[in-house]
CSV table of N, CA and C in Angstrom, one decimal:
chain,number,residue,atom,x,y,z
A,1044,UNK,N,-33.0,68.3,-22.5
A,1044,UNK,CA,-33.6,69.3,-23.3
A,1044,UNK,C,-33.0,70.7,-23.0
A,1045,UNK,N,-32.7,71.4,-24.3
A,1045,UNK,CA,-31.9,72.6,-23.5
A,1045,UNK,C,-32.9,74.0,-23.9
A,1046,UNK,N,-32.9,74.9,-22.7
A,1046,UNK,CA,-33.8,75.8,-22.1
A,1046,UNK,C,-33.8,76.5,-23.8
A,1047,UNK,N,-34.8,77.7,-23.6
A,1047,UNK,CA,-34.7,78.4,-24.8
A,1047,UNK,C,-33.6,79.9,-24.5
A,1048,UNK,N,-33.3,80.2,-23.2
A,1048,UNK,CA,-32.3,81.1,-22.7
A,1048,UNK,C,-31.3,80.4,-23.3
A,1049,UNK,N,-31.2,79.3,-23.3
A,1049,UNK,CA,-29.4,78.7,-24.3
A,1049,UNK,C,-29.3,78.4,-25.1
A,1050,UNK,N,-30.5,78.1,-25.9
A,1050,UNK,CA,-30.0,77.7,-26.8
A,1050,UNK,C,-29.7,79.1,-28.0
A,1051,UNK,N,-28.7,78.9,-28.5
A,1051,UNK,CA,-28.2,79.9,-29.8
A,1051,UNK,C,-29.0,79.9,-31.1
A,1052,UNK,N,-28.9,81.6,-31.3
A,1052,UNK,CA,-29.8,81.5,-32.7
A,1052,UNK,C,-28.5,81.3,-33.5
A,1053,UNK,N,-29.4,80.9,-35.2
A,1053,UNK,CA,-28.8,80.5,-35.9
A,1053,UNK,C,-29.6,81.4,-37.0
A,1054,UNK,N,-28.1,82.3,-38.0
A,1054,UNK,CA,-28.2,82.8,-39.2
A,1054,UNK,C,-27.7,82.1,-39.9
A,1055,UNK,N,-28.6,81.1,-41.3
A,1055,UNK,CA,-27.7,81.2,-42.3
A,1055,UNK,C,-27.9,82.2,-43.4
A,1056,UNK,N,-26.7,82.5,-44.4
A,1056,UNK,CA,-26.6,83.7,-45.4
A,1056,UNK,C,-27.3,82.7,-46.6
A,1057,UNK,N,-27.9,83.4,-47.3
A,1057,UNK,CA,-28.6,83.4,-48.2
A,1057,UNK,C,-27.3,83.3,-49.3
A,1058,UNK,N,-28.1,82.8,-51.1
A,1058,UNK,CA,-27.0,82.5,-51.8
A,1058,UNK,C,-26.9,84.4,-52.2
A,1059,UNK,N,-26.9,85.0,-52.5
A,1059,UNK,CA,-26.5,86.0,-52.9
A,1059,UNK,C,-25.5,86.5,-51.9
A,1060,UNK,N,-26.3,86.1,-50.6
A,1060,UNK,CA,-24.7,87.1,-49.4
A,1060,UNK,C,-24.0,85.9,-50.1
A,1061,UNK,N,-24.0,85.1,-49.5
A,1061,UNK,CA,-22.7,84.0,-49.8
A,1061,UNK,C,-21.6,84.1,-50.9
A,1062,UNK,N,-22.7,84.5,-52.1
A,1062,UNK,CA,-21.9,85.1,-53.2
A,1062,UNK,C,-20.7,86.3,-53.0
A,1063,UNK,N,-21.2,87.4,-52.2
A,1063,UNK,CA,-20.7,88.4,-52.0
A,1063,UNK,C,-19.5,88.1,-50.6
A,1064,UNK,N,-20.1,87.1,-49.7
A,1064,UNK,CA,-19.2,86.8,-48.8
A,1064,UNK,C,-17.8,86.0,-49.4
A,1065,UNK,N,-18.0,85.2,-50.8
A,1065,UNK,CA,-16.8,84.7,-51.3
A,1065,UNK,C,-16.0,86.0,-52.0
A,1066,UNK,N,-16.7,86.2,-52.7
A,1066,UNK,CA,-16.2,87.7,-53.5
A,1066,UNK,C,-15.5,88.5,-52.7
A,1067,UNK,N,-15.9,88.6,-51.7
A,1067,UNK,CA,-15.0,90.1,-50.5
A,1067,UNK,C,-14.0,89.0,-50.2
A,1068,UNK,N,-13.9,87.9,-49.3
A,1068,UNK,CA,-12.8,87.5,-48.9
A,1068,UNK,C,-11.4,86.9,-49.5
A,1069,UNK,N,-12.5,86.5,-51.0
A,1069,UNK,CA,-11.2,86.4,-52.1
A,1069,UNK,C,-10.1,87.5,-51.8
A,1070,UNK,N,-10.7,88.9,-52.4
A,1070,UNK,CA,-9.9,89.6,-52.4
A,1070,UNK,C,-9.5,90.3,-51.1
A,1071,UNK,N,-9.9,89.9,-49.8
A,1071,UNK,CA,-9.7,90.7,-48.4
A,1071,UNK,C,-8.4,89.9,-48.9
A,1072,UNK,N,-7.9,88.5,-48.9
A,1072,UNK,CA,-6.8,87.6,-48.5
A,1072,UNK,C,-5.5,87.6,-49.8
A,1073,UNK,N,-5.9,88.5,-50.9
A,1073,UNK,CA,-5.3,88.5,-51.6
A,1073,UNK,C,-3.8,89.5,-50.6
A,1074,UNK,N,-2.8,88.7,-51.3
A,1074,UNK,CA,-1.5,89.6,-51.0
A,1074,UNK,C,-0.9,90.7,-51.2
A,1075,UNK,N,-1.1,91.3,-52.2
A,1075,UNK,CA,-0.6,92.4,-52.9
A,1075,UNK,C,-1.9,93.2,-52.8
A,1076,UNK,N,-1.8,93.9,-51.8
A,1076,UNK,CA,-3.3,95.1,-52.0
A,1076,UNK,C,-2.9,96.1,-51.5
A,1077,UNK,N,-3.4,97.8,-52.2
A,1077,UNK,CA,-2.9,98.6,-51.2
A,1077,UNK,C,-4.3,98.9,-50.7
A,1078,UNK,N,-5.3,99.6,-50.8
A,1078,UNK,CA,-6.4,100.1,-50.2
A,1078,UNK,C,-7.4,99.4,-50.9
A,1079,UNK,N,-7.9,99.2,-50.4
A,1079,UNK,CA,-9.3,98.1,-50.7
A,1079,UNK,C,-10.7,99.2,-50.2
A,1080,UNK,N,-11.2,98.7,-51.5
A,1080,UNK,CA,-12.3,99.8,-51.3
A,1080,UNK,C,-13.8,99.5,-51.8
A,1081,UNK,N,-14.7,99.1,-51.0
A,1081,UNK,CA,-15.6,98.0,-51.8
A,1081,UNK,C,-16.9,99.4,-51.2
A,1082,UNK,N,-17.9,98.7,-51.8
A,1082,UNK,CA,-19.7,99.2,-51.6
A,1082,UNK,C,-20.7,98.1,-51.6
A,1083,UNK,N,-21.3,98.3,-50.7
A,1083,UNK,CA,-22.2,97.2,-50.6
A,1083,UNK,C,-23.4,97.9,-50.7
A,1084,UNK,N,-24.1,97.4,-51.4
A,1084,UNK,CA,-25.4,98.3,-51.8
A,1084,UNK,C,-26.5,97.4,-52.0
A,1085,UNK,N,-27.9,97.6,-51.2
A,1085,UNK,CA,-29.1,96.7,-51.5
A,1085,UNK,C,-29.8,97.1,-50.5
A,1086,UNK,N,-31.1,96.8,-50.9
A,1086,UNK,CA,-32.7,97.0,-50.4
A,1086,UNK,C,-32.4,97.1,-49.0
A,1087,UNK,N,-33.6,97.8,-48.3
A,1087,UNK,CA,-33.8,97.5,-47.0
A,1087,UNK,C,-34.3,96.1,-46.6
A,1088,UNK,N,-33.7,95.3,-45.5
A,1088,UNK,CA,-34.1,94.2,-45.1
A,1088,UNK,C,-33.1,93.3,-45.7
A,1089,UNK,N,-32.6,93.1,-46.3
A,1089,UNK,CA,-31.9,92.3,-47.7
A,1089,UNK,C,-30.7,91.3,-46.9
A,1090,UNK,N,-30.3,92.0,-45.4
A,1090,UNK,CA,-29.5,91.2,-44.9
A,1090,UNK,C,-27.4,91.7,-44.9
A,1091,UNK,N,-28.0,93.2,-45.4
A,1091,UNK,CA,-26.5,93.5,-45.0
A,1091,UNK,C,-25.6,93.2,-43.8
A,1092,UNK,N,-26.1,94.0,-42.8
A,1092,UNK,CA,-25.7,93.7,-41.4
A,1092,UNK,C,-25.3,92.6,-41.2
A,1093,UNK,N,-26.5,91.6,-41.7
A,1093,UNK,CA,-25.4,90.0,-41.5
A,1093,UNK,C,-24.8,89.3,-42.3
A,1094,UNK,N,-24.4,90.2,-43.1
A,1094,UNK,CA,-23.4,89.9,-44.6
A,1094,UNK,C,-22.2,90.6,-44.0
A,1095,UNK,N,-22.1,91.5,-43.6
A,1095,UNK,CA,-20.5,92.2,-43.2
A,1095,UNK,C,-20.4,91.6,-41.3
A,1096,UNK,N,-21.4,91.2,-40.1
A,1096,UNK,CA,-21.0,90.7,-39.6
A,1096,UNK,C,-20.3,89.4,-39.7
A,1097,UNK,N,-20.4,88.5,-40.9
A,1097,UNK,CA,-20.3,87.1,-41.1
A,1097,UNK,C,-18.9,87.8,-41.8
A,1098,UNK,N,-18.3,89.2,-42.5
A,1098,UNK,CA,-17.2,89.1,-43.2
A,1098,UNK,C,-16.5,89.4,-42.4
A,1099,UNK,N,-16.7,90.7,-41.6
A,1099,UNK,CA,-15.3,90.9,-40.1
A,1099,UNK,C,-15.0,89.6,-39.5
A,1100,UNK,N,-16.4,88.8,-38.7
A,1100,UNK,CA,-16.4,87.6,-38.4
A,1100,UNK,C,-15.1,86.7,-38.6
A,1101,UNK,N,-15.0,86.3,-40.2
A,1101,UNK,CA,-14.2,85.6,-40.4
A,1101,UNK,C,-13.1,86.0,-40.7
A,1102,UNK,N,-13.1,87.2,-41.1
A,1102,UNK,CA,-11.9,88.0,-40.9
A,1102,UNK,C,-10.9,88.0,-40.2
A,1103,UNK,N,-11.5,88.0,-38.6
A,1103,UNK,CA,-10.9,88.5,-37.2
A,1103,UNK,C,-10.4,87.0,-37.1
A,1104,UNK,N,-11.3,85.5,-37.2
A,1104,UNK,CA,-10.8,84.5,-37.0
A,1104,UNK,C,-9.4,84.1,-37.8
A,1105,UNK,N,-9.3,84.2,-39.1
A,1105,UNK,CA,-8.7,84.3,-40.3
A,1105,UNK,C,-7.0,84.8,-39.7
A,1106,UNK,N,-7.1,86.1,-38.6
A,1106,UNK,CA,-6.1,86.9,-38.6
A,1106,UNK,C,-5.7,87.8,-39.7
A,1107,UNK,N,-7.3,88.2,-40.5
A,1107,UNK,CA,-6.5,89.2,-41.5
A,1107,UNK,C,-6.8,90.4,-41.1
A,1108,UNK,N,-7.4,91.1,-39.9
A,1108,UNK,CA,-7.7,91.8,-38.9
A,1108,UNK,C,-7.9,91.4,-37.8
A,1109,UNK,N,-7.4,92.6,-37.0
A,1109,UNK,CA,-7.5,92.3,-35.8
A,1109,UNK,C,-8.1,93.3,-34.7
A,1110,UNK,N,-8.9,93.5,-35.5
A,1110,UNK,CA,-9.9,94.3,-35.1
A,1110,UNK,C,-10.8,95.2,-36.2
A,1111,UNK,N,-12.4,95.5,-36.0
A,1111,UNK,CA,-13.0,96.7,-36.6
A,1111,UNK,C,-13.7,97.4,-36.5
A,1112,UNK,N,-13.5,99.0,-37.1
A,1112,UNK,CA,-14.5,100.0,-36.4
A,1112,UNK,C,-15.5,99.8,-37.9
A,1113,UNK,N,-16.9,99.9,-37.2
A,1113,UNK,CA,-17.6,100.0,-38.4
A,1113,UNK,C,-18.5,101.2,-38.1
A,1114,UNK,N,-18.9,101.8,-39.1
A,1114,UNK,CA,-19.3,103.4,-38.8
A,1114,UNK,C,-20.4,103.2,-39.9
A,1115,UNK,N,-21.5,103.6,-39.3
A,1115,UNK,CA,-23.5,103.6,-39.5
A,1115,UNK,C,-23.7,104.6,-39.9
A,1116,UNK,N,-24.6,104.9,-40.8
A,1116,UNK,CA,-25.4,106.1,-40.8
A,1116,UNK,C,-26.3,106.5,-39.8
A,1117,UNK,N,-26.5,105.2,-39.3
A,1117,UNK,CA,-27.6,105.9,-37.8
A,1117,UNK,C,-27.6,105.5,-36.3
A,1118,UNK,N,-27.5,105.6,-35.6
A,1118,UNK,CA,-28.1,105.1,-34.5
A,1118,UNK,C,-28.8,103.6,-34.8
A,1119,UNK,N,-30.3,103.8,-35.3
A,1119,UNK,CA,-30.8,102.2,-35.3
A,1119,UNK,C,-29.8,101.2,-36.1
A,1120,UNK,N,-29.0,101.3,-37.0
A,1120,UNK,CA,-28.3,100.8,-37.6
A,1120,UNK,C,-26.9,100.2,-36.7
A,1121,UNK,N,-26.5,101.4,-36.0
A,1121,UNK,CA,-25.3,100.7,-34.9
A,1121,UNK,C,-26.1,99.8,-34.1
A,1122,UNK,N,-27.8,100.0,-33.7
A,1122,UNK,CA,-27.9,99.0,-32.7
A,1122,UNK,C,-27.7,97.5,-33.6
A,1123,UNK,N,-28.5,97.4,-34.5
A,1123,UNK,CA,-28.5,96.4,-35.4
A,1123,UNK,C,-26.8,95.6,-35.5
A,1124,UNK,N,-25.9,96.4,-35.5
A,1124,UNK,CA,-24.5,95.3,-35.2
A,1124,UNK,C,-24.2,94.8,-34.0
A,1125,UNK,N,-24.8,95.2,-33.0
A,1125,UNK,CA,-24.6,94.8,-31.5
A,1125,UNK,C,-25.7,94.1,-31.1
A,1126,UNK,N,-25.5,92.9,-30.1
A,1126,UNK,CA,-26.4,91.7,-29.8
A,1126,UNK,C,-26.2,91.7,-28.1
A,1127,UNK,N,-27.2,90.3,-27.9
A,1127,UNK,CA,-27.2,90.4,-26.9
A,1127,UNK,C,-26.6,89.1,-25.9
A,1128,UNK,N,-27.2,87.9,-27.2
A,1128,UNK,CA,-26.6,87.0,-27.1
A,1128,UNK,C,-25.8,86.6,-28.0
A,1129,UNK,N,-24.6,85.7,-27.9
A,1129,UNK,CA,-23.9,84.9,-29.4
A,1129,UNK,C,-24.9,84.3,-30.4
A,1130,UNK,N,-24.3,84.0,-31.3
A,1130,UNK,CA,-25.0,83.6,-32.9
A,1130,UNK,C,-24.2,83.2,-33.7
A,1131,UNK,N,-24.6,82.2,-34.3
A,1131,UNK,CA,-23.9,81.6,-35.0
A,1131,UNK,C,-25.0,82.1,-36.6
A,1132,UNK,N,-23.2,82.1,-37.4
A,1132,UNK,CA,-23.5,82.3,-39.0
A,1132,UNK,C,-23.1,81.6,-39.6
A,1133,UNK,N,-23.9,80.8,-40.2
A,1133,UNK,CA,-23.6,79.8,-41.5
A,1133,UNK,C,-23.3,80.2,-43.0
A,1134,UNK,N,-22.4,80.1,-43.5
A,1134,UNK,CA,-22.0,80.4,-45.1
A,1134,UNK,C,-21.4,79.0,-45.8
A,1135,UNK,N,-20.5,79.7,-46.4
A,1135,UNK,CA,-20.1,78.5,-47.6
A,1135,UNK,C,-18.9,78.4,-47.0
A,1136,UNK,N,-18.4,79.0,-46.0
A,1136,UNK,CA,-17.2,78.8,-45.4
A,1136,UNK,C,-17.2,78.2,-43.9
A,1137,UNK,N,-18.5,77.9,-43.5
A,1137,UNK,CA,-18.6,77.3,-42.5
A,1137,UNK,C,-19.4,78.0,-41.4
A,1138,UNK,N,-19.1,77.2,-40.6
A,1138,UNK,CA,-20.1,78.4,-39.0
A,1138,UNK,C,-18.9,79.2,-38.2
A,1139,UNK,N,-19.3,80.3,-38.5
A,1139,UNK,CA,-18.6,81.1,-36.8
A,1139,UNK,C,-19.7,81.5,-36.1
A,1140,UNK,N,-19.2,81.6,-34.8
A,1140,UNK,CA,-20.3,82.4,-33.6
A,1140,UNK,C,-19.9,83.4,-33.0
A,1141,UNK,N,-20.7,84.4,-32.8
A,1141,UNK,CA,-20.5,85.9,-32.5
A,1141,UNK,C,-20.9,86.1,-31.3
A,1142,UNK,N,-19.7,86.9,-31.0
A,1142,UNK,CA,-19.6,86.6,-29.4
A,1142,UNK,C,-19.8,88.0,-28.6
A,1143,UNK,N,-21.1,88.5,-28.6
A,1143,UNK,CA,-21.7,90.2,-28.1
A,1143,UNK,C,-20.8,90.8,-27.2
A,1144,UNK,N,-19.9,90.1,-26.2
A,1144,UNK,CA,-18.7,90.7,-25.1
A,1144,UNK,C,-17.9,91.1,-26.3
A,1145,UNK,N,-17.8,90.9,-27.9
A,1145,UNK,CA,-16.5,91.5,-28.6
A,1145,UNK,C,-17.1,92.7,-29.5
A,1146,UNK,N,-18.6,92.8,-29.3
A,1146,UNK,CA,-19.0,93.7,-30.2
A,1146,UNK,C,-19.9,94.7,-29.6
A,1147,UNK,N,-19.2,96.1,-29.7
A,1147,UNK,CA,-20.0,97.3,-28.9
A,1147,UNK,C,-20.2,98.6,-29.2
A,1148,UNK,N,-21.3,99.1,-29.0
A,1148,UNK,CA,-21.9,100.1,-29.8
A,1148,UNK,C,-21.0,101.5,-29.1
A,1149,UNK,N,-20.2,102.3,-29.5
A,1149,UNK,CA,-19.9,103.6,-29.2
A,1149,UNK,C,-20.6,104.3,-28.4
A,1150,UNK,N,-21.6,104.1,-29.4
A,1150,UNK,CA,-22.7,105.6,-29.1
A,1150,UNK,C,-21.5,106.9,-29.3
A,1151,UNK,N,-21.8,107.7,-28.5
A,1151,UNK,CA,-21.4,109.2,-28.8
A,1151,UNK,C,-19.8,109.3,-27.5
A,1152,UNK,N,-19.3,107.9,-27.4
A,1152,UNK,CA,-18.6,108.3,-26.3
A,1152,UNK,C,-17.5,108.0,-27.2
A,1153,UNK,N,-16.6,109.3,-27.3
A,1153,UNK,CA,-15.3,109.8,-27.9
A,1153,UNK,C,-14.3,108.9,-27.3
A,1154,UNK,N,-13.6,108.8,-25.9
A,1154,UNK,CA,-12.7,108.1,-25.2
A,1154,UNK,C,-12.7,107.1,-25.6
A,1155,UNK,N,-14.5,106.3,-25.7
A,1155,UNK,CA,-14.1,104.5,-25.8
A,1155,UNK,C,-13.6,104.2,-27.4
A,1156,UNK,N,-13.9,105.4,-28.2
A,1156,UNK,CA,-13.6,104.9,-29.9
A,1156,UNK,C,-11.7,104.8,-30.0
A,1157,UNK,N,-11.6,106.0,-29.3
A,1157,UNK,CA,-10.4,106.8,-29.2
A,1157,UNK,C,-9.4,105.5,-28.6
A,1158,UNK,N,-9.6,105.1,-27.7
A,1158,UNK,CA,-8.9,104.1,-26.8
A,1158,UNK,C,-9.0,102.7,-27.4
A,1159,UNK,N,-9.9,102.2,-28.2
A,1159,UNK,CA,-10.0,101.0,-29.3
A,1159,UNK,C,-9.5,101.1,-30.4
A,1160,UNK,N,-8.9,102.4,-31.0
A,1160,UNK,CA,-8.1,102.9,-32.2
A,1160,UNK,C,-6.3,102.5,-31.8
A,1161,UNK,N,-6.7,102.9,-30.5
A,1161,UNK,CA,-5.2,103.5,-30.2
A,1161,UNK,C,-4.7,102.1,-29.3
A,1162,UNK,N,-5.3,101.1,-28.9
A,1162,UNK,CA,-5.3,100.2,-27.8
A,1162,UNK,C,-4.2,99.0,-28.8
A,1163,UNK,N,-3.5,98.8,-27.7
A,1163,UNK,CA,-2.1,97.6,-28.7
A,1163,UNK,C,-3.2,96.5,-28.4
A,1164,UNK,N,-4.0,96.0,-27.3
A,1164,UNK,CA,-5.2,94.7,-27.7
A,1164,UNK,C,-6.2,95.0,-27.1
A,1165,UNK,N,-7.0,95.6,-27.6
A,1165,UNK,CA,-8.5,96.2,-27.2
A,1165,UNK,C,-9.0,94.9,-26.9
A,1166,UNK,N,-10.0,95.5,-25.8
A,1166,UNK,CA,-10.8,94.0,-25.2
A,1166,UNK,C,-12.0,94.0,-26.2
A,1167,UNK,N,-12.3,94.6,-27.2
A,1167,UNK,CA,-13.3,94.4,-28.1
A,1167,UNK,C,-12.7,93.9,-29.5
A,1168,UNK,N,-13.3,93.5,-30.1
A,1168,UNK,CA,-12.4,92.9,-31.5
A,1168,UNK,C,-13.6,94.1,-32.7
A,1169,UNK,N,-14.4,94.6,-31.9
A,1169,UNK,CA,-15.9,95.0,-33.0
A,1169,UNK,C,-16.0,96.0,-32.3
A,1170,UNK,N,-15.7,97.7,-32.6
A,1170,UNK,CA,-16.9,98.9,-32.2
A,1170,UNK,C,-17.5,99.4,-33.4
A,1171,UNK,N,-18.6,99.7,-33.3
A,1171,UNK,CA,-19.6,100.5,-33.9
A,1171,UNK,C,-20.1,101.6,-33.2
A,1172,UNK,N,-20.0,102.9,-34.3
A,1172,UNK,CA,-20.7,104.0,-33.7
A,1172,UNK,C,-21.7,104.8,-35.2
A,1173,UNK,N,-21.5,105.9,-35.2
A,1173,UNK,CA,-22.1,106.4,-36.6
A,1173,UNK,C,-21.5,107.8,-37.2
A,1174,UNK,N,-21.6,108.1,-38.2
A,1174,UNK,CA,-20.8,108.4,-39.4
A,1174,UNK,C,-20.4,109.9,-38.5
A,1175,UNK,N,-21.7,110.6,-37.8
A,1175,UNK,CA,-21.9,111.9,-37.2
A,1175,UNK,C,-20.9,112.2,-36.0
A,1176,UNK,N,-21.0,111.2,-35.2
A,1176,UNK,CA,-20.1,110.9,-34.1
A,1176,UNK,C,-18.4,110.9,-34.7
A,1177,UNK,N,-17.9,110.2,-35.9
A,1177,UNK,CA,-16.6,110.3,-36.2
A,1177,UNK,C,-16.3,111.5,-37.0
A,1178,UNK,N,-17.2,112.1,-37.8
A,1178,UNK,CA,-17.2,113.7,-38.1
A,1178,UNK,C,-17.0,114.6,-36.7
A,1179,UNK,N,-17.4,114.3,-35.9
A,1179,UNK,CA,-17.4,115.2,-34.4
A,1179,UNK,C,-15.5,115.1,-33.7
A,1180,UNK,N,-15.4,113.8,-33.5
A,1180,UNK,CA,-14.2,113.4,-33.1
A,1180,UNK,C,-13.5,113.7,-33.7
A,1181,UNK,N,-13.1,113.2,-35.3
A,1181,UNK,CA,-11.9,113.3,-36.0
A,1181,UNK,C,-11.2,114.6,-36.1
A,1182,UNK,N,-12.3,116.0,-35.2
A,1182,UNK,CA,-11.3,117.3,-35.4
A,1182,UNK,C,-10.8,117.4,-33.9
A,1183,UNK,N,-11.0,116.4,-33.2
A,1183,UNK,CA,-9.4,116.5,-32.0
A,1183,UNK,C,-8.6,116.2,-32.2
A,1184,UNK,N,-7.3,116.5,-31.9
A,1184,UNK,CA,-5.8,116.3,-32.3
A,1184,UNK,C,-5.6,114.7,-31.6
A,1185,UNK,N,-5.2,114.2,-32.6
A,1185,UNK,CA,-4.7,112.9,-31.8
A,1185,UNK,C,-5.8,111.9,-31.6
A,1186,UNK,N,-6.6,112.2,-32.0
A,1186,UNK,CA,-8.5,111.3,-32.5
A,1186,UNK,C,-7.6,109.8,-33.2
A,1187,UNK,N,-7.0,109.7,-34.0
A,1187,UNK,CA,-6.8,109.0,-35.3
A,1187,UNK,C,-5.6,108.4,-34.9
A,1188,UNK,N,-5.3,107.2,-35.0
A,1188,UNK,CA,-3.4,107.0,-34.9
A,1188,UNK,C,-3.3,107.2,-36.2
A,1189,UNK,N,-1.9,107.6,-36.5
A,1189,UNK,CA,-0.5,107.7,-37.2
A,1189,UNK,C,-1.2,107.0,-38.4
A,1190,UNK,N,-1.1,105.2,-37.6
A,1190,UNK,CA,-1.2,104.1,-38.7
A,1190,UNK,C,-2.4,104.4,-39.9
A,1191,UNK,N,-3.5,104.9,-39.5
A,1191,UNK,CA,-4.5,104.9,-40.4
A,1191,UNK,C,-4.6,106.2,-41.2
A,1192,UNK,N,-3.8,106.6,-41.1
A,1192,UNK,CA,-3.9,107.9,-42.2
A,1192,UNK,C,-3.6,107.9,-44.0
A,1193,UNK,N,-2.9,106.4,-43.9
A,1193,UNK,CA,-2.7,105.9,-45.6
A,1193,UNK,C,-4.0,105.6,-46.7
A,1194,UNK,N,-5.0,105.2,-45.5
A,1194,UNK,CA,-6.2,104.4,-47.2
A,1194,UNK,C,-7.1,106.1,-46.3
């Protein structure tokens, strides 16, 4: 019998994320893209958070990133991307499991965003901080690499 300390929760996505999780990855994997620029918009509760964790998710596995910053409007919202245990997400593409050592909240600390931007293999694959905190940062010199100044 295994403890309830081990055993892993389990999300599955609902058919509407699922819909929207095929829809985004279609076109994440398309070849020819210059800036991709999507909006996800819906109700409170509706299940965002685990609609874009389940898309970096597979993303990162995928190798079509390799890494991402995701930027909240709030505080309770960056906590909501950060866990404590792994989890597994079920879609139409299968299960991946999310692994909380790769996913970490910023908070207000400039260095750690700064150093995961700029890092050739950051030991996190996932930071999250909030919208206020990269309005603060972005006016130090050198905040941003080079690379991301195109989209």
């Amino acid at each position: 019998m295994v403890s309830k300390q081990h055993q892993r929760s389990v999300k599955t996505l609902r058919a509407y994320q699922n819909n929207f999780l095929r829809y985004f990855l279609r076109y994440l994997l398309l070849q020819e893209k210059d800036c991709l620029e999507y909006l996800l918009s819906s109700t409170t509760g509706s299940g965002k958070t685990l609609i874009l964790q389940a898309i970096v998710g597979h993303a990162l596995r995928a190798g079509v990133i390799d890494r991402a910053l995701i930027i909240t409007p709030q505080v309770q919202i960056e906590s909501g991307f950060t866990f404590k245990a792994p989890f597994e997400i079920r879609s139409y593409k299968g299960s991946i499991t999310l692994d909380p050592r790769k996913w970490e909240a910023a908070r207000t600390s400039t260095s750690q965003v700064k150093g995961f931007l700029h890092a050739h293999s950051p030991r996190q694959d996932v930071m999250v901080t909030t919208h206020s905190a990269v309005v603060r940062w972005v006016k130090e010199p050198g905040f941003l690499p080079e690379d991301l100044s195109g989209c």
